[in-house]
Short mmCIF file of C-alpha atoms in Angstrom, two decimals:
data_model
loop_
_atom_site.label_atom_id
_atom_site.label_comp_id
_atom_site.label_asym_id
_atom_site.label_seq_id
_atom_site.Cartn_x
_atom_site.Cartn_y
_atom_site.Cartn_z
CA MET A 1 4.27 -2.18 0.85
CA GLY A 2 5.63 -2.64 4.34
CA LEU A 3 9.13 -1.91 3.07
CA ILE A 4 7.97 1.19 1.20
CA GLN A 5 6.19 2.43 4.30
CA ARG A 6 9.20 1.86 6.53
CA LEU A 7 11.57 3.68 4.16
CA VAL A 8 9.28 6.69 3.79
CA GLU A 9 8.83 6.91 7.57
CA GLU A 10 12.60 6.63 7.98
CA ALA A 11 12.99 9.51 5.51
CA GLY A 12 10.99 11.75 7.83
CA ILE A 13 7.42 11.55 6.50
CA PRO A 14 4.79 10.04 8.84
CA THR A 15 2.93 7.11 7.27
CA ILE A 16 -0.12 5.02 7.99
CA SER A 17 -1.16 1.87 6.18
CA MET A 18 -4.01 -0.58 5.88
CA GLY A 19 -3.42 -4.28 6.43
CA ASN A 20 -5.36 -7.52 6.59
CA ALA A 21 -2.75 -10.07 7.69
CA ALA A 22 -1.58 -9.72 11.29
CA ASP A 23 1.11 -12.38 10.83
CA ARG A 24 2.69 -10.63 7.84
CA MET A 25 2.47 -7.28 9.58
CA ALA A 26 4.29 -8.76 12.57
CA HIS A 27 7.15 -9.67 10.21
CA ILE A 28 7.56 -6.38 8.42
CA LYS A 29 6.65 -4.10 11.34
CA PRO A 30 4.94 -1.06 9.79
CA PRO A 31 5.22 2.12 11.91
CA ARG A 32 1.40 2.66 12.07
CA ALA A 33 -1.32 0.46 10.64
CA MET A 34 -5.04 -0.21 10.63
CA LEU A 35 -5.97 -3.90 10.60
CA VAL A 36 -9.13 -4.99 8.81
CA ARG A 37 -10.77 -8.38 8.35
CA PHE A 38 -11.30 -8.11 4.63
CA ALA A 39 -9.88 -10.26 1.86
CA ARG A 40 -7.02 -9.37 -0.47
CA GLY A 41 -7.86 -6.67 -2.96
CA SER A 42 -10.50 -5.00 -0.83
CA MET A 43 -9.10 -3.27 2.22
CA PHE A 44 -12.26 -1.16 2.58
CA GLY A 45 -14.77 -3.99 2.45
CA GLU A 46 -17.41 -4.63 -0.17
CA PRO A 47 -17.37 -2.35 -3.25
CA GLY A 48 -19.55 0.73 -3.08
CA ASN A 49 -19.72 1.05 0.69
CA VAL A 50 -18.80 4.73 0.54
CA LYS A 51 -19.78 5.44 4.11
CA ARG A 52 -17.44 2.77 5.42
CA GLN A 53 -14.56 3.84 3.19
CA ARG A 54 -14.88 7.32 4.62
CA ARG A 55 -15.14 6.02 8.13
CA ILE A 56 -11.98 3.93 7.82
CA ILE A 57 -10.04 6.93 6.50
CA LEU A 58 -11.34 9.07 9.38
CA ASP A 59 -10.29 6.29 11.78
CA ALA A 60 -6.82 6.45 10.25
CA LEU A 61 -6.64 10.24 10.57
CA GLU A 62 -7.58 9.89 14.22
CA ALA A 63 -4.98 7.14 14.69
CA LEU A 64 -2.29 9.36 13.18
CA GLN A 65 -2.92 11.85 15.94
CA THR A 66 -3.22 9.37 18.81
CA MET A 67 -0.68 6.63 18.07
CA THR A 68 2.53 7.36 19.94
CA GLU A 69 4.23 3.97 19.97
CA PRO A 70 6.15 2.78 16.87
CA GLY A 71 4.51 -0.34 15.45
CA THR A 72 1.00 0.35 16.73
CA ILE A 73 -1.65 -1.67 14.89
CA GLN A 74 -5.29 -0.79 15.49
CA GLU A 75 -7.87 -3.43 14.66
CA LEU A 76 -11.07 -2.09 13.15
CA PRO A 77 -14.50 -3.57 13.91
CA TYR A 78 -15.92 -3.63 10.37
CA ARG A 79 -17.08 -6.91 8.82
CA TRP A 80 -17.82 -7.91 5.25
CA LYS A 81 -21.42 -7.11 4.27
CA GLN A 82 -22.42 -6.50 7.85
CA PRO A 83 -23.68 -3.19 9.20
CA ASP A 84 -20.99 -1.09 10.84
CA PRO A 85 -21.19 -0.48 14.59
CA GLU A 86 -22.75 2.84 15.62
CA MET B 1 18.56 0.75 11.04
CA PRO B 2 18.25 0.64 7.26
CA ILE B 3 17.00 -2.58 5.72
CA ASP B 4 19.81 -5.13 5.53
CA LEU B 5 20.09 -5.74 1.80
CA ASP B 6 23.47 -7.48 2.12
CA ALA B 7 21.83 -10.32 3.99
CA PHE B 8 18.73 -10.38 1.81
CA LYS B 9 20.48 -10.32 -1.57
CA PRO B 10 22.05 -13.81 -1.57
CA ALA B 11 18.93 -15.33 0.02
CA TYR B 12 16.79 -13.72 -2.67
CA GLN B 13 19.08 -14.89 -5.50
CA LYS B 14 18.94 -18.42 -4.13
CA TRP B 15 15.15 -18.21 -3.91
CA VAL B 16 14.92 -17.07 -7.54
CA GLU B 17 17.13 -19.94 -8.72
CA GLU B 18 15.20 -22.53 -6.76
CA SER B 19 11.78 -21.15 -7.58
CA LEU B 20 11.99 -20.40 -11.29
CA SER B 21 10.64 -23.74 -12.48
CA ASP B 22 7.75 -23.62 -10.00
CA TRP B 23 7.08 -20.01 -10.98
CA ARG B 24 6.90 -20.94 -14.67
CA ALA B 25 4.64 -23.87 -13.84
CA GLY B 26 2.33 -21.55 -11.91
CA ASN B 27 2.95 -23.17 -8.51
CA ARG B 28 3.00 -19.81 -6.82
CA LYS B 29 1.70 -20.83 -3.44
CA GLU B 30 4.66 -23.13 -2.91
CA ILE B 31 7.30 -20.55 -3.71
CA VAL B 32 5.64 -17.76 -1.73
CA LYS B 33 6.09 -19.93 1.36
CA LYS B 34 9.84 -20.13 0.69
CA TYR B 35 10.35 -16.40 0.04
CA PRO B 36 13.15 -15.00 2.28
CA LEU B 37 11.02 -12.40 4.07
CA ILE B 38 12.86 -9.40 5.44
CA THR B 39 12.28 -9.21 9.19
CA PRO B 40 13.75 -6.01 10.58
CA ASP B 41 14.34 -5.66 14.33
CA ASP B 42 13.47 -2.03 14.70
CA ILE B 43 10.52 0.11 13.69
CA PRO B 44 11.20 3.49 12.07
CA TRP B 45 9.22 6.40 13.47
CA THR B 46 8.62 10.01 12.55
CA ALA B 47 6.45 11.75 15.12
CA TYR B 48 3.20 13.08 13.71
CA ASN B 49 2.64 16.72 14.54
CA GLY B 50 -0.07 19.17 13.63
CA GLN B 51 -3.54 18.69 12.24
CA PRO B 52 -4.71 16.81 9.12
CA SER B 53 -6.70 19.92 8.20
CA ASN B 54 -3.44 21.81 7.66
CA GLN B 55 -1.52 19.10 5.89
CA THR B 56 -0.87 17.59 2.49
CA PHE B 57 -1.68 13.92 1.90
CA ALA B 58 -0.61 11.47 -0.79
CA LEU B 59 -1.81 7.93 -1.50
CA VAL B 60 0.15 4.85 -2.45
CA THR B 61 -1.55 1.64 -3.57
CA SER B 62 0.00 -1.66 -4.58
CA GLY B 63 -3.02 -2.51 -6.69
CA GLY B 64 -1.15 -2.46 -10.01
CA LEU B 65 -2.95 0.66 -11.30
CA TYR B 66 -1.75 2.44 -14.43
CA LEU B 67 -3.12 4.91 -16.95
CA LYS B 68 -4.28 2.85 -19.91
CA ASP B 69 -3.65 5.52 -22.55
CA SER B 70 -0.32 6.91 -21.47
CA GLN B 71 1.56 4.41 -19.29
CA PRO B 72 2.79 0.86 -19.87
CA PRO B 73 1.17 -1.84 -17.71
CA PHE B 74 3.29 -3.47 -15.02
CA ASP B 75 5.23 -6.62 -15.85
CA THR B 76 3.10 -9.49 -14.54
CA GLU B 77 5.28 -12.30 -15.92
CA SER B 78 8.67 -11.88 -14.25
CA ILE B 79 9.48 -13.77 -11.07
CA HIS B 80 10.98 -10.50 -9.80
CA GLY B 81 7.64 -8.77 -10.13
CA ASP B 82 7.82 -5.15 -11.26
CA THR B 83 9.55 -2.67 -8.99
CA SER B 84 8.50 0.45 -10.89
CA PHE B 85 5.63 2.73 -9.95
CA ARG B 86 3.09 4.74 -11.91
CA GLU B 87 1.95 8.27 -11.13
CA ILE B 88 -1.81 8.56 -10.90
CA PRO B 89 -3.20 12.12 -10.98
CA LYS B 90 -5.76 13.19 -8.43
CA THR B 91 -8.11 14.14 -11.28
CA VAL B 92 -8.01 10.66 -12.85
CA SER B 93 -11.21 9.22 -14.28
CA ARG B 94 -12.11 5.69 -13.42
CA GLN B 95 -12.25 4.64 -17.07
CA ASP B 96 -8.62 5.70 -17.59
CA ILE B 97 -7.29 3.28 -14.98
CA GLY B 98 -6.10 -0.20 -15.90
CA ILE B 99 -5.01 -2.90 -13.45
CA ALA B 100 -1.90 -5.02 -14.08
CA HIS B 101 -1.33 -7.35 -11.14
CA ALA B 102 -1.50 -11.14 -11.41
CA HIS B 103 -1.83 -11.93 -7.72
CA TYR B 104 -5.23 -10.74 -6.63
CA ASP B 105 -8.76 -10.88 -7.93
CA HIS B 106 -9.48 -7.54 -9.58
CA SER B 107 -13.20 -8.04 -9.84
CA LEU B 108 -14.01 -6.05 -6.69
CA ALA B 109 -11.69 -3.16 -7.57
CA GLU B 110 -13.19 -3.13 -11.07
CA GLN B 111 -16.55 -2.40 -9.42
CA ASP B 112 -15.14 0.29 -7.13
CA ILE B 113 -11.55 1.45 -7.49
CA ASN B 114 -11.73 3.12 -4.07
CA ILE B 115 -11.33 -0.19 -2.29
CA VAL B 116 -7.73 -0.34 -3.49
CA PHE B 117 -7.17 3.38 -4.13
CA PRO B 118 -9.60 5.57 -2.15
CA ILE B 119 -9.01 8.68 -4.23
CA GLN B 120 -12.63 9.82 -4.36
CA ARG B 121 -12.96 9.67 -0.59
CA PHE B 122 -9.78 11.72 -0.16
CA VAL B 123 -10.96 14.31 -2.68
CA GLU B 124 -14.19 14.63 -0.66
CA LEU B 125 -12.22 15.06 2.58
CA GLU B 126 -10.12 17.77 0.92
CA ASN B 127 -13.25 19.56 -0.34
CA GLU B 128 -14.71 19.47 3.16
CA GLY B 129 -11.48 20.78 4.72
CA ILE B 130 -10.97 17.66 6.85
CA ILE B 131 -7.58 17.32 5.23
CA GLY B 132 -5.70 20.41 4.14
CA ARG B 133 -4.64 19.32 0.68
CA LEU B 134 -4.60 16.20 -1.43
CA THR B 135 -1.47 16.31 -3.54
CA ASP B 136 -1.88 16.35 -7.34
CA THR B 137 0.01 13.10 -7.90
CA HIS B 138 -0.44 9.69 -6.25
CA TYR B 139 1.40 6.43 -6.78
CA SER B 140 0.72 2.84 -7.68
CA PHE B 141 3.00 -0.13 -7.36
CA SER B 142 2.19 -3.69 -8.36
CA TYR B 143 3.47 -7.12 -7.35
CA VAL B 144 7.13 -7.02 -6.23
CA ASN B 145 9.53 -9.78 -5.22
CA ASP B 146 12.79 -7.99 -6.00
CA ALA B 147 13.13 -6.03 -2.79
CA VAL B 148 16.74 -5.15 -3.70
CA SER B 149 15.77 -2.89 -6.62
CA LEU B 150 12.73 -1.68 -4.75
CA VAL B 151 14.70 -0.55 -1.71
CA SER B 152 17.83 0.73 -3.47
CA GLU B 153 16.28 2.41 -6.53
CA THR B 154 12.53 2.83 -6.68
CA VAL B 155 11.66 3.92 -3.18
CA PRO B 156 14.39 6.60 -3.02
CA GLU B 157 12.89 8.04 -6.21
CA LEU B 158 9.39 7.95 -4.68
CA ILE B 159 10.65 9.70 -1.56
CA SER B 160 12.33 12.42 -3.56
CA ARG B 161 9.10 13.05 -5.51
CA ILE B 162 6.80 13.18 -2.49
CA LYS B 163 9.23 15.46 -0.66
CA ALA B 164 9.36 17.78 -3.66
CA ALA B 165 5.55 17.82 -3.65
CA GLY B 166 5.50 18.89 0.01
CA VAL B 167 3.70 15.75 1.21
CA ASP B 168 3.22 15.68 5.00
CA VAL B 169 1.57 12.27 5.35
CA LEU B 170 1.62 9.14 3.18
CA PHE B 171 -1.40 6.80 3.29
CA LEU B 172 -0.66 3.31 1.98
CA VAL B 173 -3.17 0.75 0.75
CA PRO B 174 -1.77 -2.67 -0.10
CA VAL B 175 -3.85 -5.29 -1.88
#
């Protein structure tokens, strides 16, 4: 996915991605990414947590507008089956 | 700088030759460690301008999603993975989506497809005007090792389609 993201960004379309592995992200260097602490196959946390899914997407929309440095990775505070911060 | 396929290609071919027997035996952890990861020096950048509320968004997932009734599943047997993608319409119903990807546990996505492909959340944001438009067509990839075909064939095709659809921002969700 990192390669796809890089090529699309290079082609002139801004991109933002989710990620859960800081070491792999350091290798492939996505232009903009949100880092979560969730396992493979569930970048938005436990199934059915609609409120959190929405919140993560809103975080990403905000990041799109505020990230100015190529390769910025923003770590999100959400944790598996734990209440989200206020 | 574009991705250096000339350097990757021989390393990848060597990896395939050396890994085939382990791949067939199912020793996937071992061969993943030896995969010749591409490590670019630079980071591409297109400045983001404007407001999400005026723009068109598209989603890409690598969750291995396909339409059960009208599209073939991804190849989950080949050591190369499957470099093709499937188009998933915005109006898709959950029951029409199949998952073909041998390298993650689908059980969570089976309960809620939005954790690999947050289409319902994006539709809601479009309805509320938080994003301007959610494009009609979204994209799923699956497991890929053959970065040569991916970079030289599949992704250029993806780019041409999203450009034709007037996509302003691409949101990517890997598994």
